[in-house]
Short mmCIF file of C-alpha atoms and ligand atoms in Angstrom, two decimals:
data_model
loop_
_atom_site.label_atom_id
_atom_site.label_comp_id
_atom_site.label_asym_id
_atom_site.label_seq_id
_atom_site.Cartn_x
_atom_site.Cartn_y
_atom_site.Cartn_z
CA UNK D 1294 0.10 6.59 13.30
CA UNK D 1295 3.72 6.04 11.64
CA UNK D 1296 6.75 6.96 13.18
CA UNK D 1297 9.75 5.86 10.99
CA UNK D 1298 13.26 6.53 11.57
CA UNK D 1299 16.41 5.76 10.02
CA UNK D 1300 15.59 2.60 8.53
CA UNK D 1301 18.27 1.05 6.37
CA UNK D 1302 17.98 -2.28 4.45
CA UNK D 1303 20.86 -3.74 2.76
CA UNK D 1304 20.49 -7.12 0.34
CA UNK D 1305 23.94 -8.40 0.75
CA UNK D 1306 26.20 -5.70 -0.27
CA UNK D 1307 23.51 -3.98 -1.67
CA UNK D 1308 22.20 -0.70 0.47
CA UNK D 1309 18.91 -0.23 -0.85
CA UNK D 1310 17.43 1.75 2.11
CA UNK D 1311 20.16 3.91 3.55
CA UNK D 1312 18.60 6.21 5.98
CA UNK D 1313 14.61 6.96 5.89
CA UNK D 1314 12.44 9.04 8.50
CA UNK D 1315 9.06 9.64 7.93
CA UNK D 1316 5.67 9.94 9.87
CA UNK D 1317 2.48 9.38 8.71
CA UNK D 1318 -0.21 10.63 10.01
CA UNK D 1319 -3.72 9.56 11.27
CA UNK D 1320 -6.33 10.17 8.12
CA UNK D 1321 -3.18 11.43 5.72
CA UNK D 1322 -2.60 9.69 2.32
CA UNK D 1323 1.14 10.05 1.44
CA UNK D 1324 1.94 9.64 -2.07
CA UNK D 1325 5.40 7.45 -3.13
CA UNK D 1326 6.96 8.10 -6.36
CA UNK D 1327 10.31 7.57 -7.93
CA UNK D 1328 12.35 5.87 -10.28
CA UNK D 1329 12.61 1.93 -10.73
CA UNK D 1330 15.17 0.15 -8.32
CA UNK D 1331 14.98 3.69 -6.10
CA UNK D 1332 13.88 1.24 -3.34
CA UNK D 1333 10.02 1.74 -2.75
CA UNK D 1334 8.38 -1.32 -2.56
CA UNK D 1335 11.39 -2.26 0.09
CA UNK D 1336 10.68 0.59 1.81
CA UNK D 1337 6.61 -0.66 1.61
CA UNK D 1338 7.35 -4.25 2.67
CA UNK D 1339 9.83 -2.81 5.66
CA UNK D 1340 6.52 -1.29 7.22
CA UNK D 1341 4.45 -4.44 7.98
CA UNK D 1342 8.07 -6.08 8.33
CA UNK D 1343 7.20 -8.23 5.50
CA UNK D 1344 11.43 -7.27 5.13
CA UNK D 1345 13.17 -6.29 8.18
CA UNK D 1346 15.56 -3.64 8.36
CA UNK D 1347 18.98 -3.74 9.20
CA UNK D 1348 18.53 -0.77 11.19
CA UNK D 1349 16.14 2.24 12.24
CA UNK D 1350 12.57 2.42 14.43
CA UNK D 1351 9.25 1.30 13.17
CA UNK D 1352 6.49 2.91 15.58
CA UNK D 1353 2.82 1.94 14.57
CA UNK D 1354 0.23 3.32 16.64
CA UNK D 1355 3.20 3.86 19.31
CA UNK D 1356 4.74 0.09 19.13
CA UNK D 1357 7.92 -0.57 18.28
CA UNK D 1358 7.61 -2.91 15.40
CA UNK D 1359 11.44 -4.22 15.69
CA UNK D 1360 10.89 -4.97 19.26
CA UNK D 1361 11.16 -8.53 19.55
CA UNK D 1362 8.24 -8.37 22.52
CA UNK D 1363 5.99 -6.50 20.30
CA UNK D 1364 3.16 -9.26 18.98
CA UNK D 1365 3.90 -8.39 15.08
CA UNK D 1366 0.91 -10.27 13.44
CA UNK D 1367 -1.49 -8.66 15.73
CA UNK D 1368 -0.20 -4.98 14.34
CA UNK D 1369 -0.13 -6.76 10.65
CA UNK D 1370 -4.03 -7.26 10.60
CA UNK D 1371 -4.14 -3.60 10.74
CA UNK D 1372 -2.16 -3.04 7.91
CA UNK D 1373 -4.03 -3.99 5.17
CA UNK D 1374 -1.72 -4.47 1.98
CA UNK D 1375 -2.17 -4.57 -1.83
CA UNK D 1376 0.24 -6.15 -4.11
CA UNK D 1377 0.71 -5.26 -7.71
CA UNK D 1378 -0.53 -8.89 -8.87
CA UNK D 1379 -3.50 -9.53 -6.84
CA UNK D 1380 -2.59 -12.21 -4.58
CA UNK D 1381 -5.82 -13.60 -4.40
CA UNK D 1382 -6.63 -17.16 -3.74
CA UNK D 1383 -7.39 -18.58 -7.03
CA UNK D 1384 -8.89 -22.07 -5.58
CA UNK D 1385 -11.35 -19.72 -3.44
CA UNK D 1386 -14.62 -17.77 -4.74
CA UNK D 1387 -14.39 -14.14 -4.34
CA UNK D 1388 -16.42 -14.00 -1.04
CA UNK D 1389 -14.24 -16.55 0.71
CA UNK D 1390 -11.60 -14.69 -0.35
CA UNK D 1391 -12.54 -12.04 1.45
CA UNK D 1392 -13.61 -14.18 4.43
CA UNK D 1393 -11.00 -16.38 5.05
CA UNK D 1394 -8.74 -14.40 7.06
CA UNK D 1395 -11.71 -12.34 9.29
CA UNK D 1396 -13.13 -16.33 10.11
CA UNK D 1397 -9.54 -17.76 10.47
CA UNK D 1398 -7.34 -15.14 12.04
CA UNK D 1399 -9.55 -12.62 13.55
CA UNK D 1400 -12.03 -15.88 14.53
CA UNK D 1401 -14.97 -13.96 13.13
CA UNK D 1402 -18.43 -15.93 12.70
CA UNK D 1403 -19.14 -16.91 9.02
CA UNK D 1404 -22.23 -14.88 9.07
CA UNK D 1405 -20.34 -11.75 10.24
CA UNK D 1406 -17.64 -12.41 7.88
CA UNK D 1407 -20.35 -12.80 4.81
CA UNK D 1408 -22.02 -9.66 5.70
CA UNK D 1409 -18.85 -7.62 5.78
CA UNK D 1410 -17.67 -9.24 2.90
CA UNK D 1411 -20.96 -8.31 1.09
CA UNK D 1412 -20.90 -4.62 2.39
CA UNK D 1413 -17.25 -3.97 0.86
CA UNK D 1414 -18.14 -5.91 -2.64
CA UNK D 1415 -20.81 -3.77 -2.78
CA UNK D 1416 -18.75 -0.86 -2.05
CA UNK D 1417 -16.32 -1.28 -4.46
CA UNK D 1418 -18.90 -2.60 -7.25
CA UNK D 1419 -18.59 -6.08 -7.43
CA UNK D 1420 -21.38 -7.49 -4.64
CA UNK D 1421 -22.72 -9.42 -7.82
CA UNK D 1422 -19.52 -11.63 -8.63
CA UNK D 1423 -19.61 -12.74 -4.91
CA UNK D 1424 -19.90 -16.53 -5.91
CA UNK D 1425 -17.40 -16.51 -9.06
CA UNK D 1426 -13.42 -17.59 -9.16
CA UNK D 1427 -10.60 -14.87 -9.59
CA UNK D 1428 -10.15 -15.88 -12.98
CA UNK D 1429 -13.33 -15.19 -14.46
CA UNK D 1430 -12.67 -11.34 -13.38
CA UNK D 1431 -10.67 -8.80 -15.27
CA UNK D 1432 -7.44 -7.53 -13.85
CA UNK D 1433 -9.41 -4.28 -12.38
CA UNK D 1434 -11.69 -6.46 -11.12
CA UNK D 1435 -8.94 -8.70 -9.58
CA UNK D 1436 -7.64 -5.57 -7.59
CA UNK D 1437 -10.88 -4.23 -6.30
CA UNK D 1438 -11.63 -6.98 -5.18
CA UNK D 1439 -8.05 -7.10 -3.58
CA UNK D 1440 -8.67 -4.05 -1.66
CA UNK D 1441 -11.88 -5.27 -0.44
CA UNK D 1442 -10.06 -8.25 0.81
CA UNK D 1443 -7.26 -6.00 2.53
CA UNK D 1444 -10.62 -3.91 4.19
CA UNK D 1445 -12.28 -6.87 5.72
CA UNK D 1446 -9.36 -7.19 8.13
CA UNK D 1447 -10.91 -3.74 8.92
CA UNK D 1448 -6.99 -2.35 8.85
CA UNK D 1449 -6.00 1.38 10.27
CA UNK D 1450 -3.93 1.92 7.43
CA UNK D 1451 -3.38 0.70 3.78
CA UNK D 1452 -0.19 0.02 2.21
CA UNK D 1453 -0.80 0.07 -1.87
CA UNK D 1454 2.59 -1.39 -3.67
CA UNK D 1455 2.01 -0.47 -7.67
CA UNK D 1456 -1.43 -0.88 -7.55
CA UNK D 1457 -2.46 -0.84 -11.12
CA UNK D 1458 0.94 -1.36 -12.77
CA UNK D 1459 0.10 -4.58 -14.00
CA UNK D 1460 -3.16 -3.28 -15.28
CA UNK D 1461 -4.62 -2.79 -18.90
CA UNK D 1462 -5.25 0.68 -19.37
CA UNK D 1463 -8.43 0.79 -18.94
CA UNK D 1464 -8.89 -0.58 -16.19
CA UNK D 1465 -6.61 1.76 -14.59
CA UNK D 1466 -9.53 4.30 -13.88
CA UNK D 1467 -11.62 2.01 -11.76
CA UNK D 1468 -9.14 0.90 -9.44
CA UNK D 1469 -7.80 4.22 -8.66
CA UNK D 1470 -11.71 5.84 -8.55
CA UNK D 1471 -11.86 3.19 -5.65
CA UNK D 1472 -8.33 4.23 -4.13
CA UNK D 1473 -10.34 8.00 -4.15
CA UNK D 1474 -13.28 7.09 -2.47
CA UNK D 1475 -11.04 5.51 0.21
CA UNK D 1476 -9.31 8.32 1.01
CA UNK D 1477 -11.77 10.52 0.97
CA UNK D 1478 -13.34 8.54 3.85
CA UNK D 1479 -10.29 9.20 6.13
CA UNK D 1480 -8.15 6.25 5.63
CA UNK D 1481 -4.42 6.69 6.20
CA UNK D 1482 -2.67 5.05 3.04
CA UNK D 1483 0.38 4.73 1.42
CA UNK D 1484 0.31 4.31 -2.46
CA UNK D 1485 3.39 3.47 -4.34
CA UNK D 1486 2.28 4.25 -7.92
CA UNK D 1487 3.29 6.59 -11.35
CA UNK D 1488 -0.27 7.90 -11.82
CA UNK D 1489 0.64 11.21 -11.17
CA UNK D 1490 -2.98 12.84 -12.09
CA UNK D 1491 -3.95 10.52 -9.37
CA UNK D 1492 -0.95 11.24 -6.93
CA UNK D 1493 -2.18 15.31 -7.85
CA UNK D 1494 -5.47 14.80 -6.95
CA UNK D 1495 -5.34 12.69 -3.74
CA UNK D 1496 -2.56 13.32 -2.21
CA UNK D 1497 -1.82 14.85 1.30
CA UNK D 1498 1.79 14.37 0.47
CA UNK D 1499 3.83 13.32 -1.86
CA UNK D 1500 7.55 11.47 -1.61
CA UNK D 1501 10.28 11.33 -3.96
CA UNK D 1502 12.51 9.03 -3.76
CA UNK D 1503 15.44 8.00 -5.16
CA UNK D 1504 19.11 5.95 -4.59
CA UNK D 1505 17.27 4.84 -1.06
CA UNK D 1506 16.55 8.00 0.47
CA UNK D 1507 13.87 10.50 0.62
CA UNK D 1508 15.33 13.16 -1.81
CA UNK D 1509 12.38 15.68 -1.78
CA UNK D 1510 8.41 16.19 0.03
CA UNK D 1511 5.69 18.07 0.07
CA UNK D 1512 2.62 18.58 -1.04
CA UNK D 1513 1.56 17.63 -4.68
CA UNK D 1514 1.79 21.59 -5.75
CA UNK D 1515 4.86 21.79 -4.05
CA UNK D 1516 6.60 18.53 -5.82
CA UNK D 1517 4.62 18.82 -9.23
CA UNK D 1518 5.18 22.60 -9.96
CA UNK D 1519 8.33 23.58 -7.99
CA UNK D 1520 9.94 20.54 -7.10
CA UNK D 1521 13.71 21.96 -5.54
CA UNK D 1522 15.87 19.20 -5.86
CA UNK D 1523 17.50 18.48 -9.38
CA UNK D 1524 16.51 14.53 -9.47
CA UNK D 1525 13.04 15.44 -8.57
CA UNK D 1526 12.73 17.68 -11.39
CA UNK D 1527 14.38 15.63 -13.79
CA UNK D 1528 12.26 12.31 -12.74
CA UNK D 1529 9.08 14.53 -13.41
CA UNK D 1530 10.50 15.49 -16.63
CA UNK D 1531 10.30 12.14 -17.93
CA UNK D 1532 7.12 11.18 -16.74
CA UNK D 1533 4.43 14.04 -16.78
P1 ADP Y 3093 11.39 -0.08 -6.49
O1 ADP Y 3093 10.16 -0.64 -5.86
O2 ADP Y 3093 11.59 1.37 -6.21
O3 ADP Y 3093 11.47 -0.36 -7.96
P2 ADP Y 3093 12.74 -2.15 -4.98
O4 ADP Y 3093 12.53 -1.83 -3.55
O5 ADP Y 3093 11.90 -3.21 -5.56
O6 ADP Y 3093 12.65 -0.80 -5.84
O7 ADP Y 3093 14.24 -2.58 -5.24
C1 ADP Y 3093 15.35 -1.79 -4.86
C2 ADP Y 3093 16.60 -2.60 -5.02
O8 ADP Y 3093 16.59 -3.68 -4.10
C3 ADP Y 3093 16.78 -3.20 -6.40
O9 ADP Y 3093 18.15 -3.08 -6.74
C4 ADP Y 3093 16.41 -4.65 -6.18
O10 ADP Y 3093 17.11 -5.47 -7.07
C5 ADP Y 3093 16.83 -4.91 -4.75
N1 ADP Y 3093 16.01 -5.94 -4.08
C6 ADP Y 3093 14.71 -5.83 -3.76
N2 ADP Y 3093 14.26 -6.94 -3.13
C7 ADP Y 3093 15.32 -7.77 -3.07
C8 ADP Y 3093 15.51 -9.09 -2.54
N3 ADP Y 3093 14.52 -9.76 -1.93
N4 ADP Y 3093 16.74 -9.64 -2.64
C9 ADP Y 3093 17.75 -8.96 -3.23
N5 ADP Y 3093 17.65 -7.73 -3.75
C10 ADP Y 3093 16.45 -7.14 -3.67
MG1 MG Y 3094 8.52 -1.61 -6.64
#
């Protein structure tokens, strides 16, 4: 579904990317961890070209995404991202928030939009608070009902930057028991995020990276109880 290669992004003098391949498969969920400033969310934000790299190939569903030809926004509808603050649209009520894009880009009817919007509230527990603001909602409210938003555009794959970083702790759970149920319905995602029970349990793969490469993959057994490289295992040493 993902075909990355060699993609390096520099911020003045600053290499942040400096050389990244990876493919991502239809229906995999591939797991990003690392330390702070190792260049993640970059990397994240270089795959819907919300940053464009200096250099490398994007391919998404077999388009070149740096090809000046290739109609970007169409390819960003089906990459349904989730920030680690929300982004929702404060002056809208939680339905319209997930409408607005379906009616306005996508140029879905209202009543279509509504009753897809109703179907994914429901489906991540929140059908009731339909009619309220984003304020009146708790910050793991706030994000499911982000990732409903992201779903409406009915995406082929979901980008997750820090999902529940900015999150109370106990909120934590409910955002991430969504993030599950996702993948266990065959959604290809890519989760930046230090929940490692979560990265464990869900992932088909998991990266490390670090100094803007990918230093070590595999699966979570493979990184979590035999990771090879020395910065993977001292990373892990601080965190688990
Ligand atoms: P991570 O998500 O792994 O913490 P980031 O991708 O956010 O790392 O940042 C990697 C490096 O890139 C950091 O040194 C950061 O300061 C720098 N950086 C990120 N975005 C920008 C930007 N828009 N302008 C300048 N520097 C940036
Ligand atoms: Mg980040």
């Amino acid at each position: 579904m993902i075909n990355i290669q060699n993609i390096h992004k520099s911020f003045g003098q600053n290499e942040v990317l400096k050389g990244i391949d990876l493919t991502i498969e239809k229906g995999e969920v591939v797991v990003i961890i690392g330390p702070s400033g190792s260049g993640k969310s970059t990397f994240l934000r270089c795959l819907n070209l919300l940053e464009e790299p200096n250099e490398g190939v994007i391919e998404f569903e077999g388009k070149n995404l740096l090809d000046p030809k290739t109609d970007i926004n169409l390819l960003r509808q089906k990459m349904g991202m989730v920030f680690q603050n929300f982004n929702l649209f404060p002056h809208k009520t939680v339905l319209e928030n997930l409408t607005i894009s379906p009616i306005q880009v996508k140029k879905e009817t209202s009543a279509a939009a509504e009753k897809t919007a109703l179907e994914l509230l429901d489906r991540v527990g929140l059908k009731e608070k339909a009619q309220t603001y984003p304020n009146s909602l708790s910050g793991g409210q706030k994000q499911r009902v982000a990732i409903a938003r992201a779903l409406a555009m009915n995406p082929d794959v979901m980008l997750f930057d820090e999902p529940t970083s900015a999150l109370d702790p106990e909120m934590v759970g409910e955002v991430l028991d969504v993030m599950k149920s996702l993948a266990e319905s065959g959604m290809t995602m890519a989760i930046v995020t230090h929940e490692m029970g979560f990265a464990k349990e869900v992932a088909d793969r998991v990266i490390f990276m670090d100094q803007g490469v990918i230093q070590e993959q595999g699966t979570p057994e493979e990184i979590f109880t035999q990771p090879k490289n020395p910065r993977t295992q001292n990373f892990l040493s601080k965190v688990l």
